[in-house]
């Protein structure tokens, strides 16, 4: 499966997870986790869909061997970031988990920018 399709598929997984989580938060009145919910929706869903559409619109990006690396880094970073945010919002001091996830996610986003600049030009 191509990276563009994987990204869009992961985006839908993220949005369903964020919606179910948001529903649970509201029903259980656990609103202290709303920041985690927002990060799952924005970092997980919105950016995954956006990256998938970028790969789809600029197919030369898919030719790079770094495309699947970028995808894997971003998704792993997002999972680690969301886990860290969940822990922090729950009152635990897992700041390093969130920092690690944020660092990986930022690096993967910078790699996406690098791919776009150096591999995104149509011929």
PDB file of C-alpha atoms in Angstrom:
ATOM      1  CA  UNK A   1       0.000   0.000   0.000  1.00  0.00           C
ATOM      2  CA  UNK A   2       1.327   3.446  -0.905  1.00  0.00           C
ATOM      3  CA  UNK A   3       2.225   6.023   1.739  1.00  0.00           C
ATOM      4  CA  UNK A   4      -0.481   8.449   0.560  1.00  0.00           C
ATOM      5  CA  UNK A   5      -3.203   5.856   1.078  1.00  0.00           C
ATOM      6  CA  UNK A   6      -1.708   4.712   4.396  1.00  0.00           C
ATOM      7  CA  UNK A   7      -1.703   8.290   5.665  1.00  0.00           C
ATOM      8  CA  UNK A   8      -5.345   8.830   4.739  1.00  0.00           C
ATOM      9  CA  UNK A   9      -6.322   5.479   6.244  1.00  0.00           C
ATOM     10  CA  UNK A  10      -4.468   6.345   9.476  1.00  0.00           C
ATOM     11  CA  UNK A  11      -6.206   9.719   9.466  1.00  0.00           C
ATOM     12  CA  UNK A  12      -9.586   7.991   9.500  1.00  0.00           C
ATOM     13  CA  UNK A  13      -8.436   5.678  12.295  1.00  0.00           C
ATOM     14  CA  UNK A  14      -7.301   8.738  14.275  1.00  0.00           C
ATOM     15  CA  UNK A  15     -10.586  10.612  13.750  1.00  0.00           C
ATOM     16  CA  UNK A  16     -12.714   7.646  14.814  1.00  0.00           C
ATOM     17  CA  UNK A  17     -10.496   7.128  17.875  1.00  0.00           C
ATOM     18  CA  UNK A  18     -10.678  10.853  18.726  1.00  0.00           C
ATOM     19  CA  UNK A  19     -14.469  10.895  18.300  1.00  0.00           C
ATOM     20  CA  UNK A  20     -14.990   7.812  20.469  1.00  0.00           C
ATOM     21  CA  UNK A  21     -12.588   9.225  23.063  1.00  0.00           C
ATOM     22  CA  UNK A  22     -14.400  12.592  22.976  1.00  0.00           C
ATOM     23  CA  UNK A  23     -17.755  10.868  23.386  1.00  0.00           C
ATOM     24  CA  UNK A  24     -16.419   8.961  26.383  1.00  0.00           C
ATOM     25  CA  UNK A  25     -14.962  12.138  27.913  1.00  0.00           C
ATOM     26  CA  UNK A  26     -18.266  13.927  27.680  1.00  0.00           C
ATOM     27  CA  UNK A  27     -20.316  10.998  28.971  1.00  0.00           C
ATOM     28  CA  UNK A  28     -17.941  10.316  31.864  1.00  0.00           C
ATOM     29  CA  UNK A  29     -17.373  14.020  32.588  1.00  0.00           C
ATOM     30  CA  UNK A  30     -13.608  13.540  32.308  1.00  0.00           C
ATOM     31  CA  UNK A  31     -12.988  16.907  30.684  1.00  0.00           C
ATOM     32  CA  UNK A  32      -9.432  17.165  32.012  1.00  0.00           C
ATOM     33  CA  UNK A  33      -8.468  15.025  28.998  1.00  0.00           C
ATOM     34  CA  UNK A  34      -9.826  17.487  26.423  1.00  0.00           C
ATOM     35  CA  UNK A  35      -6.294  18.584  25.492  1.00  0.00           C
ATOM     36  CA  UNK A  36      -5.398  14.979  24.665  1.00  0.00           C
ATOM     37  CA  UNK A  37      -8.585  14.677  22.620  1.00  0.00           C
ATOM     38  CA  UNK A  38      -7.710  17.834  20.660  1.00  0.00           C
ATOM     39  CA  UNK A  39      -4.169  16.618  19.966  1.00  0.00           C
ATOM     40  CA  UNK A  40      -5.452  13.250  18.717  1.00  0.00           C
ATOM     41  CA  UNK A  41      -7.862  15.013  16.374  1.00  0.00           C
ATOM     42  CA  UNK A  42      -5.458  17.654  15.097  1.00  0.00           C
ATOM     43  CA  UNK A  43      -2.068  15.946  15.109  1.00  0.00           C
ATOM     44  CA  UNK A  44      -3.465  12.489  14.390  1.00  0.00           C
ATOM     45  CA  UNK A  45      -6.362  13.133  12.024  1.00  0.00           C
ATOM     46  CA  UNK A  46      -5.843  16.520  10.381  1.00  0.00           C
ATOM     47  CA  UNK A  47      -2.123  16.273   9.698  1.00  0.00           C
ATOM     48  CA  UNK A  48      -2.290  12.619   8.630  1.00  0.00           C
ATOM     49  CA  UNK A  49      -4.982  13.466   6.072  1.00  0.00           C
ATOM     50  CA  UNK A  50      -3.062  16.568   4.976  1.00  0.00           C
ATOM     51  CA  UNK A  51       0.195  14.647   4.533  1.00  0.00           C
ATOM     52  CA  UNK A  52      -1.658  11.926   2.617  1.00  0.00           C
ATOM     53  CA  UNK A  53      -3.159  14.512   0.279  1.00  0.00           C
ATOM     54  CA  UNK A  54       0.242  16.149  -0.229  1.00  0.00           C
ATOM     55  CA  UNK A  55       1.712  12.784  -1.196  1.00  0.00           C
ATOM     56  CA  UNK A  56      -1.266  12.224  -3.503  1.00  0.00           C
ATOM     57  CA  UNK A  57      -0.963  15.639  -5.182  1.00  0.00           C
ATOM     58  CA  UNK A  58       2.824  15.403  -5.595  1.00  0.00           C
ATOM     59  CA  UNK A  59       3.377  11.747  -6.546  1.00  0.00           C
ATOM     60  CA  UNK A  60       7.132  12.241  -7.016  1.00  0.00           C
ATOM     61  CA  UNK A  61       7.365  12.379  -3.221  1.00  0.00           C
ATOM     62  CA  UNK A  62       6.384   8.702  -3.168  1.00  0.00           C
ATOM     63  CA  UNK A  63       9.483   7.843  -5.193  1.00  0.00           C
ATOM     64  CA  UNK A  64      11.764   8.790  -2.309  1.00  0.00           C
ATOM     65  CA  UNK A  65      12.968   5.991  -0.053  1.00  0.00           C
ATOM     66  CA  UNK A  66      12.409   8.431   2.810  1.00  0.00           C
ATOM     67  CA  UNK A  67       8.626   8.571   2.245  1.00  0.00           C
ATOM     68  CA  UNK A  68       7.836   5.420   4.271  1.00  0.00           C
ATOM     69  CA  UNK A  69      10.401   6.457   6.905  1.00  0.00           C
ATOM     70  CA  UNK A  70       8.656   9.828   7.251  1.00  0.00           C
ATOM     71  CA  UNK A  71       5.277   8.103   7.540  1.00  0.00           C
ATOM     72  CA  UNK A  72       6.494   5.675  10.216  1.00  0.00           C
ATOM     73  CA  UNK A  73       8.238   8.375  12.237  1.00  0.00           C
ATOM     74  CA  UNK A  74       5.199  10.621  12.152  1.00  0.00           C
ATOM     75  CA  UNK A  75       2.737   7.944  13.236  1.00  0.00           C
ATOM     76  CA  UNK A  76       5.006   6.616  16.004  1.00  0.00           C
ATOM     77  CA  UNK A  77       5.714  10.149  17.208  1.00  0.00           C
ATOM     78  CA  UNK A  78       2.008  10.929  17.270  1.00  0.00           C
ATOM     79  CA  UNK A  79       1.187   7.816  19.315  1.00  0.00           C
ATOM     80  CA  UNK A  80       3.957   8.634  21.821  1.00  0.00           C
ATOM     81  CA  UNK A  81       2.854  12.286  21.998  1.00  0.00           C
ATOM     82  CA  UNK A  82      -0.792  11.349  22.619  1.00  0.00           C
ATOM     83  CA  UNK A  83       0.225   8.811  25.285  1.00  0.00           C
ATOM     84  CA  UNK A  84       2.330  11.479  27.001  1.00  0.00           C
ATOM     85  CA  UNK A  85      -0.492  14.034  26.814  1.00  0.00           C
ATOM     86  CA  UNK A  86      -2.937  11.501  28.242  1.00  0.00           C
ATOM     87  CA  UNK A  87      -0.609  10.819  31.149  1.00  0.00           C
ATOM     88  CA  UNK A  88      -0.030  14.515  31.822  1.00  0.00           C
ATOM     89  CA  UNK A  89      -3.742  15.355  31.595  1.00  0.00           C
ATOM     90  CA  UNK A  90      -4.398  12.545  34.073  1.00  0.00           C
ATOM     91  CA  UNK A  91      -2.111  14.183  36.621  1.00  0.00           C
ATOM     92  CA  UNK A  92       1.018  12.092  36.071  1.00  0.00           C
ATOM     93  CA  UNK A  93       4.388  13.610  35.370  1.00  0.00           C
ATOM     94  CA  UNK A  94       5.177  11.891  32.066  1.00  0.00           C
ATOM     95  CA  UNK A  95       6.475  15.090  30.520  1.00  0.00           C
ATOM     96  CA  UNK A  96       9.414  13.263  28.945  1.00  0.00           C
ATOM     97  CA  UNK A  97       7.047  10.962  27.043  1.00  0.00           C
ATOM     98  CA  UNK A  98       5.245  13.967  25.591  1.00  0.00           C
ATOM     99  CA  UNK A  99       8.560  15.687  24.829  1.00  0.00           C
ATOM    100  CA  UNK A 100       9.850  12.561  23.068  1.00  0.00           C
ATOM    101  CA  UNK A 101       6.655  12.242  21.029  1.00  0.00           C
ATOM    102  CA  UNK A 102       6.662  15.930  20.151  1.00  0.00           C
ATOM    103  CA  UNK A 103      10.316  15.766  19.108  1.00  0.00           C
ATOM    104  CA  UNK A 104       9.720  12.760  16.847  1.00  0.00           C
ATOM    105  CA  UNK A 105       6.606  14.372  15.366  1.00  0.00           C
ATOM    106  CA  UNK A 106       8.409  17.657  14.717  1.00  0.00           C
ATOM    107  CA  UNK A 107      11.328  15.809  13.095  1.00  0.00           C
ATOM    108  CA  UNK A 108       8.929  13.849  10.871  1.00  0.00           C
ATOM    109  CA  UNK A 109       7.132  17.059   9.894  1.00  0.00           C
ATOM    110  CA  UNK A 110      10.459  18.708   9.050  1.00  0.00           C
ATOM    111  CA  UNK A 111      11.323  15.629   6.968  1.00  0.00           C
ATOM    112  CA  UNK A 112       8.002  16.062   5.132  1.00  0.00           C
ATOM    113  CA  UNK A 113       8.995  19.650   4.365  1.00  0.00           C
ATOM    114  CA  UNK A 114      12.405  18.481   3.162  1.00  0.00           C
ATOM    115  CA  UNK A 115      10.782  15.873   0.910  1.00  0.00           C
ATOM    116  CA  UNK A 116       8.451  18.489  -0.524  1.00  0.00           C
ATOM    117  CA  UNK A 117      11.237  20.981  -1.225  1.00  0.00           C
ATOM    118  CA  UNK A 118      13.687  18.513  -2.752  1.00  0.00           C
ATOM    119  CA  UNK A 119      11.399  15.870  -4.299  1.00  0.00           C
ATOM    120  CA  UNK A 120       8.107  17.669  -4.862  1.00  0.00           C
ATOM    121  CA  UNK A 121       8.887  19.407  -8.114  1.00  0.00           C
ATOM    122  CA  UNK A 122       7.050  17.966 -11.111  1.00  0.00           C
ATOM    123  CA  UNK A 123       9.093  17.162 -14.176  1.00  0.00           C
TER     124      UNK A 123
END
